[in-house]
Amino acid sequence: MQQHRRGGPIIATILVLAVIVSLGVVRAATQLGTTVTRHTTATLTQATSLVPTATPQGLLPGLQVQGTQFVDATGKTVRLIGATRQSLEYLCRGDGHLNPADFAAMRSWGMNVVRLPLSSEFWANAGGDCPDYRTTVTQTIYNAESAGLYVIADLQWNAPFDTAYDRTHGGVQCPLPDNGKDLAFWHDLATIYAHDGAVLFDLFGEPHDISWTSWQHGTTITAGCYIVNPSGEPQEQVSYTGVGMRDLMAQVRTIAPNNIIILSGLNWGYDLGGISSTANESNVVYGTHPFDHSDKQPADWSRAFGNVAQGHAVIATEFGSYDCKTEYIRQAIAYFNAHNMSWLAWAWDAGDCHGPSLLADWSGTPSQPYGAFVQAAMLKAQQ
């Protein structure tokens, strides 16, 4: 999610504008605006240690992409409807609501998919501050699948440099994945879930402040990524080698050739306008994030993602509104339905309606009116 969309304990973190994943080095510069460049040589073929194993073959029938739709092994169309269950991107052990009962409550709303934003910084555990993270992630995915939910594993937060803040907060959000911790993260996830077609890979949740050429093939990132000091404020701007989405996808495919891959667009995952009409990769879906910012209103949706949905599979992996009303999400869901798009609402969380949060409490009671509207739409979609 775009930085100011989160609430609660992460607002300070998100307002910070991002540090991202790469192998860490100590920086000497301390002034905001100072640019420090670090390059690493990690590749996707370098495994990290202590990789947990998943249940062989997964617990649900695998999915594939056929035309603009998801299909199961029998060729039946499957429309994914669900929500994001955040916290593992910024809390080492999550927020305590990643248990079987939590995912069963999601199923009771008619959901068949959950998206889990994750942190490559926590996964790397370079400083030893988050030793149980990998087990927590794989157990959470198991819990979700056991409840009958497909799982989107999303690299949302990263940190290319090794700071005390990153190690305890999961990093932040820089413009592109880096060629260190992020590549190692996807090596491990792809290895664990290569034979589980119920786990989809959202390679990088919210690319931003880059060109389409850089989105595809990477670039040296010189803006939009900051080192954060212990108080949660940007300390210095950093530079790193960003990995392009198509290049990262090609590397993941060497390990997990069959899992569905989601590629999110520019402008914090929203804009897919630069996707070629002739792109024809196997098992690739394009992700969009419409929220009620001034530049993401209904008049722009066809340009940003609706036209792409005419020839490619497109999924709204995040969407929502902050005004505690339902007009924006009503229009969004109607648009998704008209374009046969799958969608996941932000977010399965008990919090303020401005979050936006779907829940009034953790028992599954919907917030009013936001959560109640989304719940009704989910139940209707699965009829």
Coordinates of C-alpha atoms in Angstrom, one line a residue:
M1 CA 0.0 0.0 0.0
Q2 CA 1.0 3.6 -0.6
Q3 CA 2.7 4.8 2.5
H4 CA 0.0 6.9 4.1
R5 CA -2.7 4.2 3.7
R6 CA -1.7 2.3 6.8
G7 CA -2.8 3.1 10.3
G8 CA -1.8 2.2 13.8
P9 CA 1.7 1.3 14.7
I10 CA 3.0 1.6 11.1
I11 CA 1.9 5.1 10.2
A12 CA 5.3 6.6 11.2
T13 CA 7.1 3.8 9.3
I14 CA 5.1 4.3 6.1
L15 CA 5.3 8.1 6.1
V16 CA 9.0 7.6 6.0
L17 CA 9.5 6.7 2.3
A18 CA 11.3 3.6 2.2
V19 CA 14.6 1.7 2.6
I20 CA 14.9 -1.4 0.5
V21 CA 16.4 -4.8 0.4
S22 CA 20.0 -5.4 -0.5
L23 CA 22.9 -6.9 1.4
G24 CA 23.7 -4.5 4.2
V25 CA 26.6 -2.1 4.6
V26 CA 27.2 0.6 7.2
R27 CA 26.9 4.1 5.9
A28 CA 28.9 7.1 7.0
A29 CA 26.9 9.9 5.4
T30 CA 24.3 11.4 7.7
Q31 CA 22.7 14.3 5.9
L32 CA 19.2 14.1 4.3
G33 CA 19.8 14.4 0.6
T34 CA 23.2 12.8 0.7
T35 CA 23.3 9.9 -1.8
V36 CA 25.2 6.8 -0.9
T37 CA 25.5 4.0 -3.5
R38 CA 25.8 0.4 -2.6
H39 CA 26.0 -2.5 -5.1
T40 CA 25.7 -6.2 -4.3
T41 CA 26.3 -9.3 -6.4
A42 CA 23.8 -11.7 -5.0
T43 CA 21.8 -13.8 -7.5
L44 CA 18.7 -15.8 -7.3
T45 CA 20.7 -19.0 -7.3
Q46 CA 22.2 -18.2 -3.9
A47 CA 20.1 -19.9 -1.2
T48 CA 19.9 -18.7 2.3
S49 CA 20.1 -21.0 5.2
L50 CA 17.3 -22.5 7.4
V51 CA 14.6 -22.6 4.8
P52 CA 11.5 -24.3 6.1
T53 CA 9.7 -26.8 4.0
A54 CA 6.1 -26.6 2.9
T55 CA 3.5 -29.3 2.6
P56 CA 4.3 -31.2 -0.6
Q57 CA 2.0 -30.2 -3.5
G58 CA 0.0 -27.8 -1.3
L59 CA -3.5 -28.2 0.2
L60 CA -5.7 -26.7 -2.6
P61 CA -6.0 -27.4 -6.4
G62 CA -3.4 -25.3 -8.2
L63 CA -4.3 -22.4 -10.4
Q64 CA -3.2 -21.3 -13.8
V65 CA -4.0 -18.4 -16.1
Q66 CA -6.0 -19.0 -19.2
G67 CA -6.6 -15.9 -21.3
T68 CA -7.8 -13.2 -18.9
Q69 CA -9.0 -15.5 -16.1
F70 CA -7.7 -17.9 -13.4
V71 CA -8.7 -21.6 -14.0
D72 CA -8.2 -24.7 -11.8
A73 CA -6.9 -28.1 -12.9
T74 CA -10.3 -29.0 -14.5
G75 CA -10.4 -25.8 -16.6
K76 CA -13.1 -24.2 -14.4
T77 CA -12.9 -20.5 -14.1
V78 CA -11.9 -19.3 -10.6
R79 CA -12.5 -15.7 -9.6
L80 CA -10.3 -14.7 -6.6
I81 CA -12.2 -12.6 -4.1
G82 CA -10.5 -11.7 -0.8
A83 CA -8.5 -9.3 1.3
T84 CA -5.0 -8.4 2.4
R85 CA -4.0 -9.6 5.9
Q86 CA -1.2 -7.3 6.7
S87 CA 1.3 -7.1 9.7
L88 CA 4.1 -9.5 8.6
E89 CA 5.7 -6.8 6.6
Y90 CA 6.3 -4.6 9.7
L91 CA 6.0 -6.9 12.7
C92 CA 8.5 -9.8 13.1
R93 CA 5.9 -12.2 14.4
G94 CA 2.8 -10.6 13.0
D95 CA 0.0 -9.1 15.1
G96 CA -1.3 -12.3 16.6
H97 CA -4.2 -12.7 14.1
L98 CA -2.8 -15.2 11.7
N99 CA -4.3 -18.3 13.2
P100 CA -6.7 -20.9 11.7
A101 CA -9.7 -19.1 13.3
D102 CA -8.8 -15.8 11.6
F103 CA -8.7 -17.4 8.2
A104 CA -11.9 -19.3 8.9
A105 CA -13.5 -16.0 9.6
M106 CA -12.3 -14.7 6.2
R107 CA -13.8 -17.8 4.5
S108 CA -17.1 -17.0 6.2
W109 CA -17.3 -13.7 4.3
G110 CA -17.1 -15.7 1.0
M111 CA -13.4 -15.1 0.5
N112 CA -11.2 -17.6 -1.4
V113 CA -7.9 -15.8 -1.3
V114 CA -5.7 -13.8 1.1
R115 CA -2.8 -11.6 0.3
L116 CA 0.1 -11.6 2.8
P117 CA 2.5 -8.6 2.6
L118 CA 6.0 -9.7 3.7
S119 CA 9.4 -8.3 4.5
S120 CA 12.7 -9.5 2.9
E121 CA 14.6 -7.8 5.7
F122 CA 12.8 -9.9 8.3
W123 CA 13.3 -13.0 6.1
A124 CA 17.1 -12.3 5.9
N125 CA 17.4 -11.9 9.7
A126 CA 20.8 -10.5 9.1
G127 CA 21.1 -9.1 12.7
G128 CA 19.4 -12.0 14.4
D129 CA 16.4 -9.8 15.5
C130 CA 13.8 -12.0 13.8
P131 CA 14.8 -15.6 14.1
D132 CA 11.3 -17.1 13.8
Y133 CA 10.1 -15.2 10.8
R134 CA 10.5 -17.9 8.2
T135 CA 8.6 -20.4 10.3
T136 CA 5.9 -17.8 11.0
V137 CA 5.4 -17.1 7.3
T138 CA 5.2 -20.7 6.3
Q139 CA 2.9 -21.6 9.2
T140 CA 0.7 -18.6 8.2
I141 CA 0.5 -19.8 4.6
Y142 CA -0.3 -23.3 5.9
N143 CA -3.1 -21.9 8.1
A144 CA -4.6 -20.0 5.3
E145 CA -4.5 -22.9 2.8
S146 CA -6.0 -25.2 5.5
A147 CA -8.9 -22.8 5.8
G148 CA -9.5 -23.1 2.0
L149 CA -7.8 -19.9 0.9
Y150 CA -5.4 -19.4 -1.9
V151 CA -2.4 -17.3 -0.8
I152 CA -0.7 -14.4 -2.5
A153 CA 2.8 -14.0 -1.1
D154 CA 3.7 -10.4 -1.6
L155 CA 7.1 -8.7 -1.2
Q156 CA 5.9 -5.4 0.2
W157 CA 8.7 -4.0 2.4
N158 CA 12.4 -4.2 1.8
A159 CA 15.7 -2.6 3.0
P160 CA 18.8 -2.7 0.9
F161 CA 21.0 -1.5 3.8
D162 CA 21.6 -3.0 7.2
T163 CA 20.4 -0.6 9.8
A164 CA 19.0 -1.2 13.3
Y165 CA 15.7 0.4 12.3
D166 CA 15.3 -1.9 9.3
R167 CA 16.1 -5.0 11.3
T168 CA 13.3 -4.3 13.9
H169 CA 10.7 -2.7 11.6
G170 CA 11.0 -4.8 8.4
G171 CA 12.4 -2.0 6.2
V172 CA 10.2 0.4 4.2
Q173 CA 9.2 0.7 0.5
C174 CA 11.8 1.7 -2.1
P175 CA 11.0 2.0 -5.9
L176 CA 12.2 -1.4 -7.0
P177 CA 13.5 -4.7 -5.5
D178 CA 17.3 -4.8 -5.0
N179 CA 19.8 -7.4 -6.1
G180 CA 20.6 -8.6 -2.6
K181 CA 18.1 -9.6 0.1
D182 CA 15.2 -9.4 -2.3
L183 CA 16.6 -11.9 -4.7
A184 CA 17.5 -14.2 -1.8
F185 CA 13.9 -13.8 -0.5
W186 CA 12.4 -14.9 -3.8
H187 CA 14.9 -17.7 -4.2
D188 CA 13.7 -19.2 -0.9
L189 CA 10.0 -18.6 -1.5
A190 CA 10.2 -20.0 -5.0
T191 CA 12.0 -23.1 -3.7
I192 CA 9.6 -23.7 -0.9
Y193 CA 6.4 -23.3 -3.0
A194 CA 7.5 -24.4 -6.5
H195 CA 5.1 -27.4 -6.3
D196 CA 2.2 -25.6 -4.6
G197 CA 0.1 -23.9 -7.3
A198 CA -2.2 -22.4 -4.6
V199 CA 0.6 -20.0 -3.7
L200 CA 0.9 -17.0 -6.0
F201 CA 3.9 -14.7 -6.1
D202 CA 3.4 -10.9 -6.0
L203 CA 7.0 -10.1 -6.9
F204 CA 7.0 -6.5 -5.6
G205 CA 3.8 -4.9 -4.3
E206 CA 4.2 -1.2 -5.1
P207 CA 6.9 0.0 -7.6
H208 CA 7.0 3.8 -7.7
D209 CA 8.9 6.8 -9.1
I210 CA 10.5 4.9 -12.0
S211 CA 10.0 4.7 -15.8
W212 CA 8.5 1.7 -17.6
T213 CA 11.9 0.8 -18.9
S214 CA 13.3 0.7 -15.4
W215 CA 10.2 -1.3 -14.3
Q216 CA 11.0 -3.9 -16.8
H217 CA 14.8 -4.2 -16.6
G218 CA 16.0 -2.3 -13.6
T219 CA 18.1 0.7 -13.0
T220 CA 20.3 2.5 -10.5
I221 CA 17.8 4.0 -8.0
T222 CA 18.9 7.5 -7.0
A223 CA 15.7 8.9 -5.5
G224 CA 12.8 7.7 -3.5
C225 CA 14.7 5.5 -1.0
Y226 CA 15.9 6.7 2.4
I227 CA 17.8 5.4 5.3
V228 CA 15.7 5.8 8.4
N229 CA 17.1 6.8 11.8
P230 CA 16.1 5.0 15.1
S231 CA 13.3 7.5 15.6
G232 CA 11.7 6.6 12.3
E233 CA 12.6 9.7 10.3
P234 CA 14.5 9.8 7.0
Q235 CA 18.2 10.3 7.5
E236 CA 19.8 10.2 4.1
Q237 CA 18.8 9.3 0.5
V238 CA 20.5 6.2 -0.7
S239 CA 21.3 4.7 -4.1
Y240 CA 21.2 1.1 -5.0
T241 CA 20.8 -1.3 -8.0
G242 CA 17.2 -1.9 -8.7
V243 CA 16.1 -5.2 -10.3
G244 CA 13.5 -4.9 -13.1
M245 CA 10.2 -6.8 -12.8
R246 CA 10.6 -8.9 -15.9
D247 CA 14.2 -9.7 -15.0
L248 CA 13.2 -10.8 -11.5
M249 CA 10.3 -12.9 -13.0
A250 CA 12.7 -14.6 -15.3
Q251 CA 14.9 -15.6 -12.4
V252 CA 12.0 -16.9 -10.3
R253 CA 10.9 -18.9 -13.3
T254 CA 14.1 -20.9 -13.2
I255 CA 13.1 -22.3 -9.8
A256 CA 9.3 -22.2 -9.9
P257 CA 8.2 -22.4 -13.6
N258 CA 4.5 -23.0 -12.9
N259 CA 3.4 -20.7 -10.1
I260 CA 1.3 -17.7 -11.0
I261 CA 3.3 -14.5 -10.9
I262 CA 1.7 -11.1 -10.2
L263 CA 3.4 -8.0 -11.6
S264 CA 2.2 -4.7 -10.0
G265 CA 2.3 -1.5 -12.0
L266 CA 3.8 2.0 -11.4
N267 CA 2.5 4.7 -9.1
W268 CA 2.5 2.5 -6.0
G269 CA 1.1 -0.5 -7.9
Y270 CA -1.7 1.3 -9.6
D271 CA -0.8 2.2 -13.2
L272 CA -0.6 -0.6 -15.8
G273 CA -0.9 1.7 -18.7
G274 CA 2.6 0.8 -20.0
I275 CA 1.9 -2.9 -20.3
S276 CA 2.3 -4.0 -23.9
S277 CA -0.8 -5.4 -25.6
T278 CA 1.4 -8.1 -27.1
A279 CA 2.9 -9.3 -23.8
N280 CA 2.2 -13.0 -23.7
E281 CA 3.9 -14.6 -20.7
S282 CA 2.6 -17.8 -19.2
N283 CA 0.9 -17.7 -15.9
V284 CA 1.4 -13.9 -15.4
V285 CA -1.2 -11.6 -13.9
Y286 CA -1.0 -7.8 -13.6
G287 CA -1.8 -6.2 -10.3
T288 CA -3.4 -2.8 -9.7
H289 CA -4.1 -0.8 -6.5
P290 CA -6.9 1.7 -6.9
F291 CA -7.4 3.9 -3.8
D292 CA -9.3 7.1 -3.6
H293 CA -6.4 9.5 -4.2
S294 CA -7.0 12.3 -6.6
D295 CA -5.0 10.6 -9.4
K296 CA -6.8 7.3 -9.0
Q297 CA -10.4 8.2 -9.7
P298 CA -12.9 6.2 -11.8
A299 CA -12.3 8.4 -14.9
D300 CA -8.7 7.1 -15.0
W301 CA -9.4 3.4 -14.5
S302 CA -9.7 2.4 -18.1
R303 CA -6.4 4.0 -19.0
A304 CA -4.6 2.7 -15.9
F305 CA -5.9 -0.9 -15.9
G306 CA -9.2 -1.5 -17.6
N307 CA -7.8 -1.5 -21.1
V308 CA -5.1 -4.0 -20.1
A309 CA -7.8 -6.2 -18.6
Q310 CA -9.3 -6.6 -22.1
G311 CA -6.4 -8.8 -23.1
H312 CA -4.6 -9.8 -20.0
A313 CA -5.5 -11.2 -16.5
V314 CA -5.7 -8.3 -14.1
I315 CA -6.3 -8.4 -10.4
A316 CA -6.9 -5.6 -7.9
T317 CA -4.6 -6.8 -5.2
E318 CA -5.4 -3.8 -3.1
F319 CA -8.2 -1.2 -3.2
G320 CA -10.2 0.9 -0.7
S321 CA -11.2 4.3 0.4
Y322 CA -10.4 6.5 3.4
D323 CA -13.5 8.5 3.9
C324 CA -15.5 5.9 5.8
K325 CA -18.1 5.9 2.9
T326 CA -18.9 3.4 0.2
E327 CA -19.2 5.3 -3.0
Y328 CA -15.6 4.8 -4.2
I329 CA -15.6 1.1 -3.4
R330 CA -19.1 0.6 -4.9
Q331 CA -17.8 2.0 -8.2
A332 CA -14.6 0.0 -8.0
I333 CA -16.2 -3.3 -7.3
A334 CA -18.8 -2.7 -10.1
Y335 CA -15.9 -1.9 -12.5
F336 CA -14.0 -5.0 -11.5
N337 CA -17.0 -7.2 -12.0
A338 CA -17.7 -5.6 -15.4
H339 CA -14.2 -6.5 -16.5
N340 CA -14.2 -10.0 -14.9
M341 CA -11.3 -9.0 -12.6
S342 CA -10.5 -10.7 -9.4
W343 CA -10.1 -8.3 -6.4
L344 CA -8.8 -8.1 -2.8
A345 CA -10.0 -5.3 -0.5
W346 CA -7.8 -3.5 2.0
A347 CA -7.7 -4.7 4.7
W348 CA -8.7 -7.5 7.1
D349 CA -7.9 -5.5 10.2
A350 CA -9.8 -4.3 13.2
G351 CA -9.1 -0.6 13.2
D352 CA -10.3 2.8 12.2
C353 CA -12.5 3.1 9.1
H354 CA -10.0 5.6 7.6
G355 CA -7.4 2.8 7.6
P356 CA -9.4 1.5 5.8
S357 CA -10.3 -1.5 8.0
L358 CA -12.9 -4.1 7.1
L359 CA -13.4 -5.2 10.7
A360 CA -15.0 -3.7 13.8
D361 CA -13.5 -6.4 15.9
W362 CA -11.4 -9.5 15.4
S363 CA -14.4 -11.9 15.6
G364 CA -15.2 -11.0 12.0
T365 CA -17.8 -8.3 12.7
P366 CA -17.7 -5.9 9.7
S367 CA -17.0 -2.2 10.1
Q368 CA -19.8 0.1 9.2
P369 CA -20.4 1.0 6.4
Y370 CA -17.1 0.1 4.7
G371 CA -16.7 -3.5 5.9
A372 CA -20.3 -4.4 5.6
F373 CA -20.5 -3.2 2.0
V374 CA -17.4 -5.2 1.1
Q375 CA -18.7 -8.3 2.9
A376 CA -22.0 -8.2 1.0
A377 CA -20.2 -7.8 -2.3
M378 CA -18.0 -10.8 -1.5
L379 CA -20.9 -13.0 -0.6
K380 CA -22.7 -12.0 -3.7
A381 CA -19.6 -12.6 -5.9
Q382 CA -19.4 -16.2 -4.8
Q383 CA -23.0 -17.1 -5.4

